PDB file of C-alpha atoms in Angstrom:
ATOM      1  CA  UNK A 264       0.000   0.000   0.000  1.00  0.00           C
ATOM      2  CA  UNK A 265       1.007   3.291  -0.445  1.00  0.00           C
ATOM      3  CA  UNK A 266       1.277   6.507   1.762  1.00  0.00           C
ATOM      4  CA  UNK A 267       2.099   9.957   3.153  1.00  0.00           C
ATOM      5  CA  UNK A 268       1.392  12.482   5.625  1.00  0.00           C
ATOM      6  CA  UNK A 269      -0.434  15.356   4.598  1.00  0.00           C
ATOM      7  CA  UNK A 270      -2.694  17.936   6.672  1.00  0.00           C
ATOM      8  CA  UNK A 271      -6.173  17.449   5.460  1.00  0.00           C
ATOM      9  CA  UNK A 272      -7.836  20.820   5.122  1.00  0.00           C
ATOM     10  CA  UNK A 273     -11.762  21.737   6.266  1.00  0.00           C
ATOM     11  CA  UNK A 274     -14.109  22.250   3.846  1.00  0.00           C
ATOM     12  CA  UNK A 275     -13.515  25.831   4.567  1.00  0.00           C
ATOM     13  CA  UNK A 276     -10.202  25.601   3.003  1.00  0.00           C
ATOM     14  CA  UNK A 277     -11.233  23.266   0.236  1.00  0.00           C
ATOM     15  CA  UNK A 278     -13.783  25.826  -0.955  1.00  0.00           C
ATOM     16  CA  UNK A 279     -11.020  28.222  -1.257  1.00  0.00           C
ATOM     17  CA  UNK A 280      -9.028  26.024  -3.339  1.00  0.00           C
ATOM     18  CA  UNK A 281     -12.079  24.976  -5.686  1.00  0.00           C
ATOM     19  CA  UNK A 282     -11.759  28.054  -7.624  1.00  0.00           C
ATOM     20  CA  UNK A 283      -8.078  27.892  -7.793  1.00  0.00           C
ATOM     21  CA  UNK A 284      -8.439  24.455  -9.630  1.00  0.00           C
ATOM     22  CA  UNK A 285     -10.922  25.554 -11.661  1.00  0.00           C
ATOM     23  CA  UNK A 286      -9.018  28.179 -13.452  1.00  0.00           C
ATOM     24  CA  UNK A 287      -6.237  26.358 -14.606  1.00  0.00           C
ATOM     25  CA  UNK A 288      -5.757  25.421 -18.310  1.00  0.00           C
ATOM     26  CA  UNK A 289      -5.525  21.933 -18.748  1.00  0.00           C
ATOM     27  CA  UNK A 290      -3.958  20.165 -21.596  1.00  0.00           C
ATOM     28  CA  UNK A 291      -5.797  16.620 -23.148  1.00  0.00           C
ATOM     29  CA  UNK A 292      -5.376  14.331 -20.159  1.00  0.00           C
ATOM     30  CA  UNK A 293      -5.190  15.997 -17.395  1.00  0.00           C
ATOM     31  CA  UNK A 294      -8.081  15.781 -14.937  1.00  0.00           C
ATOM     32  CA  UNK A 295      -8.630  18.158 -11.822  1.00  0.00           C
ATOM     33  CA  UNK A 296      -8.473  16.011  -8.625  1.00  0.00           C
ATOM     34  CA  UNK A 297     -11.811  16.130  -6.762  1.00  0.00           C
ATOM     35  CA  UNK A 298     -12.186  18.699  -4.271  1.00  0.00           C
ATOM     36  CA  UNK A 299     -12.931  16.455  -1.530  1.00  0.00           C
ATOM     37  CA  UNK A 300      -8.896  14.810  -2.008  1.00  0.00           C
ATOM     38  CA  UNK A 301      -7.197  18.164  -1.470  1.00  0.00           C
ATOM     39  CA  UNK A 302      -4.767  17.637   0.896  1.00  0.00           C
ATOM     40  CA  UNK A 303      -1.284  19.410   1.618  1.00  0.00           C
ATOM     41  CA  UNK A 304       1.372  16.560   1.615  1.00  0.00           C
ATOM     42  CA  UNK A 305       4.136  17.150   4.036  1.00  0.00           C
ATOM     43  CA  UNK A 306       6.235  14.015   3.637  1.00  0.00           C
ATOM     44  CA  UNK A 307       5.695  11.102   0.835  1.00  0.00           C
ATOM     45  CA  UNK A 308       6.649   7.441   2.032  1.00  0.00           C
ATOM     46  CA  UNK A 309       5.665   5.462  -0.958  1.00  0.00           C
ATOM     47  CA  UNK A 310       4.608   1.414  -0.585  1.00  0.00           C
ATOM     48  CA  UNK A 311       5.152  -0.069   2.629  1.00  0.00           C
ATOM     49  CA  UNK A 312       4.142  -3.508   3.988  1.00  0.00           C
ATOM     50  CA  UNK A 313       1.169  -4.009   6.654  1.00  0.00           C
ATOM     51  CA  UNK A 314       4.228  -3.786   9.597  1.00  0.00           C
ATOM     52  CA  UNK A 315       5.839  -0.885   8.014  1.00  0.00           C
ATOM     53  CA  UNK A 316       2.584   0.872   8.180  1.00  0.00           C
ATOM     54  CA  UNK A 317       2.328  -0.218  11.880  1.00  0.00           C
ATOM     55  CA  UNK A 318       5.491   0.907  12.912  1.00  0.00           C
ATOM     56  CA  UNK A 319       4.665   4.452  10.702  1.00  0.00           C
ATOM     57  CA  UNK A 320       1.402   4.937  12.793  1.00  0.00           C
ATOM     58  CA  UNK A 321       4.017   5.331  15.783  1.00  0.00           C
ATOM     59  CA  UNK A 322       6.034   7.594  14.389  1.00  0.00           C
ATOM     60  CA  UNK A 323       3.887  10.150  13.468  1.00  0.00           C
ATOM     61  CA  UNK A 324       6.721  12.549  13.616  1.00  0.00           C
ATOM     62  CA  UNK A 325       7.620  13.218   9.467  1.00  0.00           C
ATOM     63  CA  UNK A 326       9.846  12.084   6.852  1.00  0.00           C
ATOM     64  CA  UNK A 327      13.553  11.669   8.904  1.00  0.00           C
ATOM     65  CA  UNK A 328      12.192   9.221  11.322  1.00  0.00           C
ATOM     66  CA  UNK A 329       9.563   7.543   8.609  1.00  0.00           C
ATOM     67  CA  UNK A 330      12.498   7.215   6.570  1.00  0.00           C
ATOM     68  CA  UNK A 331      13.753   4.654   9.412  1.00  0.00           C
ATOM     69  CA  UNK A 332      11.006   2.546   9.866  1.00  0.00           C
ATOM     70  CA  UNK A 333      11.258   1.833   6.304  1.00  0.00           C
ATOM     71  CA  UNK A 334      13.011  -1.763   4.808  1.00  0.00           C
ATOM     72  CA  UNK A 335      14.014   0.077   1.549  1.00  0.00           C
ATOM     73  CA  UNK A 336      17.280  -0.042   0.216  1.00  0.00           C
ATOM     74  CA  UNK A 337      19.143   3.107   1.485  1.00  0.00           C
ATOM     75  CA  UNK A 338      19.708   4.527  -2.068  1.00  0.00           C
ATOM     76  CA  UNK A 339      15.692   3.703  -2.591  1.00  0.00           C
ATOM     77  CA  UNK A 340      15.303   5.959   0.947  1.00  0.00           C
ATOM     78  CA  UNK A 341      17.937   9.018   0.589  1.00  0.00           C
ATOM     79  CA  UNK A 342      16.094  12.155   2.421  1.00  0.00           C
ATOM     80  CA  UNK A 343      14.205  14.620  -0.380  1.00  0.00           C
ATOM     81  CA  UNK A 344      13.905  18.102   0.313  1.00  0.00           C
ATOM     82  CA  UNK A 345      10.569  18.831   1.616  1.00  0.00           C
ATOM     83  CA  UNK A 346       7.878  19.973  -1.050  1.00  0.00           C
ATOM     84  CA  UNK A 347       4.657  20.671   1.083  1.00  0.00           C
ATOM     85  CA  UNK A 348       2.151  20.907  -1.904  1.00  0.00           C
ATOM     86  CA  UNK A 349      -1.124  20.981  -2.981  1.00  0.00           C
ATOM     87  CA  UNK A 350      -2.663  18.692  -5.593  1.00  0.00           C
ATOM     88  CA  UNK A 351      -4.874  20.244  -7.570  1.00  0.00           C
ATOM     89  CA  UNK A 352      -4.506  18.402 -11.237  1.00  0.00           C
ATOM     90  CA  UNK A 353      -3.213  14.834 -12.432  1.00  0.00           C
ATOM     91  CA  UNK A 354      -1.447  14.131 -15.883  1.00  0.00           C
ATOM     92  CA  UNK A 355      -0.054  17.688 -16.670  1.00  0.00           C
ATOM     93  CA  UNK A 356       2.045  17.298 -19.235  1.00  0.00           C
ATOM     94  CA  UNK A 357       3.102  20.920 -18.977  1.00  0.00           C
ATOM     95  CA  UNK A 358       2.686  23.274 -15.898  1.00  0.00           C
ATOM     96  CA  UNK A 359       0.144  26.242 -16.729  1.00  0.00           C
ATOM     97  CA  UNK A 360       1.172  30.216 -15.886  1.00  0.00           C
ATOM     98  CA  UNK A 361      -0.518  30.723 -12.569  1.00  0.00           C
ATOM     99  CA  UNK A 362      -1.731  33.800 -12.123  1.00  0.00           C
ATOM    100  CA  UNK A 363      -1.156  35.217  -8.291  1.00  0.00           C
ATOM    101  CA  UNK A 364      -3.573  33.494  -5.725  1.00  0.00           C
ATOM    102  CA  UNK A 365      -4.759  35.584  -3.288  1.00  0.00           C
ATOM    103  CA  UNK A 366      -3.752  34.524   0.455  1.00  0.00           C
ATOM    104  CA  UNK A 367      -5.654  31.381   1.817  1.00  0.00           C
ATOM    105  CA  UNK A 368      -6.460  31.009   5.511  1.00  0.00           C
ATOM    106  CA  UNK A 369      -4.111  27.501   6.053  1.00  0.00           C
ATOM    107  CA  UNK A 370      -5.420  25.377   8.634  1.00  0.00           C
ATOM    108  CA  UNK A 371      -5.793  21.788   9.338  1.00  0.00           C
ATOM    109  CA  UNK A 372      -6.356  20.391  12.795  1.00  0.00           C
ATOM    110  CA  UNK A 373      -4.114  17.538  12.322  1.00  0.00           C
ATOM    111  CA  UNK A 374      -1.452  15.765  10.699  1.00  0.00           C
ATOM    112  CA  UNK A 375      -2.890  12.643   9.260  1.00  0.00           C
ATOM    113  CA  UNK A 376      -1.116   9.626   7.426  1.00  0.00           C
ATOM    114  CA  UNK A 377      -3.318   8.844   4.703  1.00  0.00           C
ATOM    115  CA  UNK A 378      -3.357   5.733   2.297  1.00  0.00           C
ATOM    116  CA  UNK A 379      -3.732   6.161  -1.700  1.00  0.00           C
ATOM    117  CA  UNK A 380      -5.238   3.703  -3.828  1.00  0.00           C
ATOM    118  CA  UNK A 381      -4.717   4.713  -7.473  1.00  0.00           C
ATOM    119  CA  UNK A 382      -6.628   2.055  -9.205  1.00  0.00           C
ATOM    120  CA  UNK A 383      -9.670   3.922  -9.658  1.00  0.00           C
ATOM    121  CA  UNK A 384     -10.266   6.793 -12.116  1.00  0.00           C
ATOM    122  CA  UNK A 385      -9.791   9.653  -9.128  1.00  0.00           C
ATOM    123  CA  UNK A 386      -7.537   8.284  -6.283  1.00  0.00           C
ATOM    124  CA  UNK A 387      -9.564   7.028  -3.045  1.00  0.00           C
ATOM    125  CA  UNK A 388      -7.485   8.158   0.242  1.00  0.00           C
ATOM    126  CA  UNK A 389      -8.425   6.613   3.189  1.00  0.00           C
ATOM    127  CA  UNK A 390      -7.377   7.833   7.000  1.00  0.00           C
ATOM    128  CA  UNK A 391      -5.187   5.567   8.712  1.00  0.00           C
ATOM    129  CA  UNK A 392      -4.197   7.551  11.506  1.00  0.00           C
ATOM    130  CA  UNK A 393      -4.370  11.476  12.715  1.00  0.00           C
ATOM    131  CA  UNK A 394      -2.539  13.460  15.141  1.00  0.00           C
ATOM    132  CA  UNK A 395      -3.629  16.987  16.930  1.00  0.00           C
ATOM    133  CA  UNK A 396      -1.578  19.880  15.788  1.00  0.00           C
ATOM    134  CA  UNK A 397      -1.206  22.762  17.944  1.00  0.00           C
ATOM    135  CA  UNK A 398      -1.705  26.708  17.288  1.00  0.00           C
ATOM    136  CA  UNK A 399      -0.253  29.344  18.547  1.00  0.00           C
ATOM    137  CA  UNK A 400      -2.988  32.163  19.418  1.00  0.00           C
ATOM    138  CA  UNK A 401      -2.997  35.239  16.718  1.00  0.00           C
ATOM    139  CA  UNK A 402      -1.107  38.166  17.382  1.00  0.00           C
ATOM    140  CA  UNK A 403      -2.671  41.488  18.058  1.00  0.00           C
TER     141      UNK A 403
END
């Protein structure tokens, strides 16, 4: 199976993205991913075996010590910077110019590790596990 953390906006946040998605030009195969799979991935694991997953489900703590819990090859498992993005398109063949998005309110209330099954037309991701992230209050 394969997985990743990712913060899993409200619908608050997904609503803000809709538009976003909507506006880009797509080239012949693409497809928009379905509003309700937006998602902010923070760290990418790939395929991992029913114990791996176990063992990732303690972690809970990001890609350095997920890397570890990992029986890949080291090569297979060598750190990647970080590239927290959002996923709003499949099978670009060429990036679109984005025009400047105005600022999104960013919240999730949790990191959650999140499995992908790709055999359907639109991906299916299904909760495995969550965690509580904290705030800090606004400043005045």
């Amino acid at each position: 199976m394969r997985v990743f953390f990712a913060l899993w906006p409200d619908d608050a946040v997904r609503e803000q993205l809709a538009p976003c998605a909507a506006a880009l030009r797509l080239s012949s195969g693409a497809r928009l991913v379905p509003a309700r799979n937006y998602h902010v991935t923070v760290a990418f694991i790939g395929e991992v075996t029913a114990g791996e997953l176990d063992a990732l489900r303690e972690v809970g703590a990001l890609q350095r010590a997920a890397a570890r819990c990992v029986s890949r090859p080291a090569a297979a498992r060598a750190p990647r910077p970080l590239r927290a993005h959002v996923t709003l398109a499949r099978k670009v063949s060429q990036a679109s110019v984005q025009q400047e998005l105005s600022a999104l309110e960013r919240r999730a209330p949790a990191l959650t590790l999140l499995r992908s099954d790709t055999g359907a037309p639109h991906s299916i991701y299904t909760v495995v596990d969550t965690w509580p992230l904290l705030y800090e209050a606004p400043r005045a």
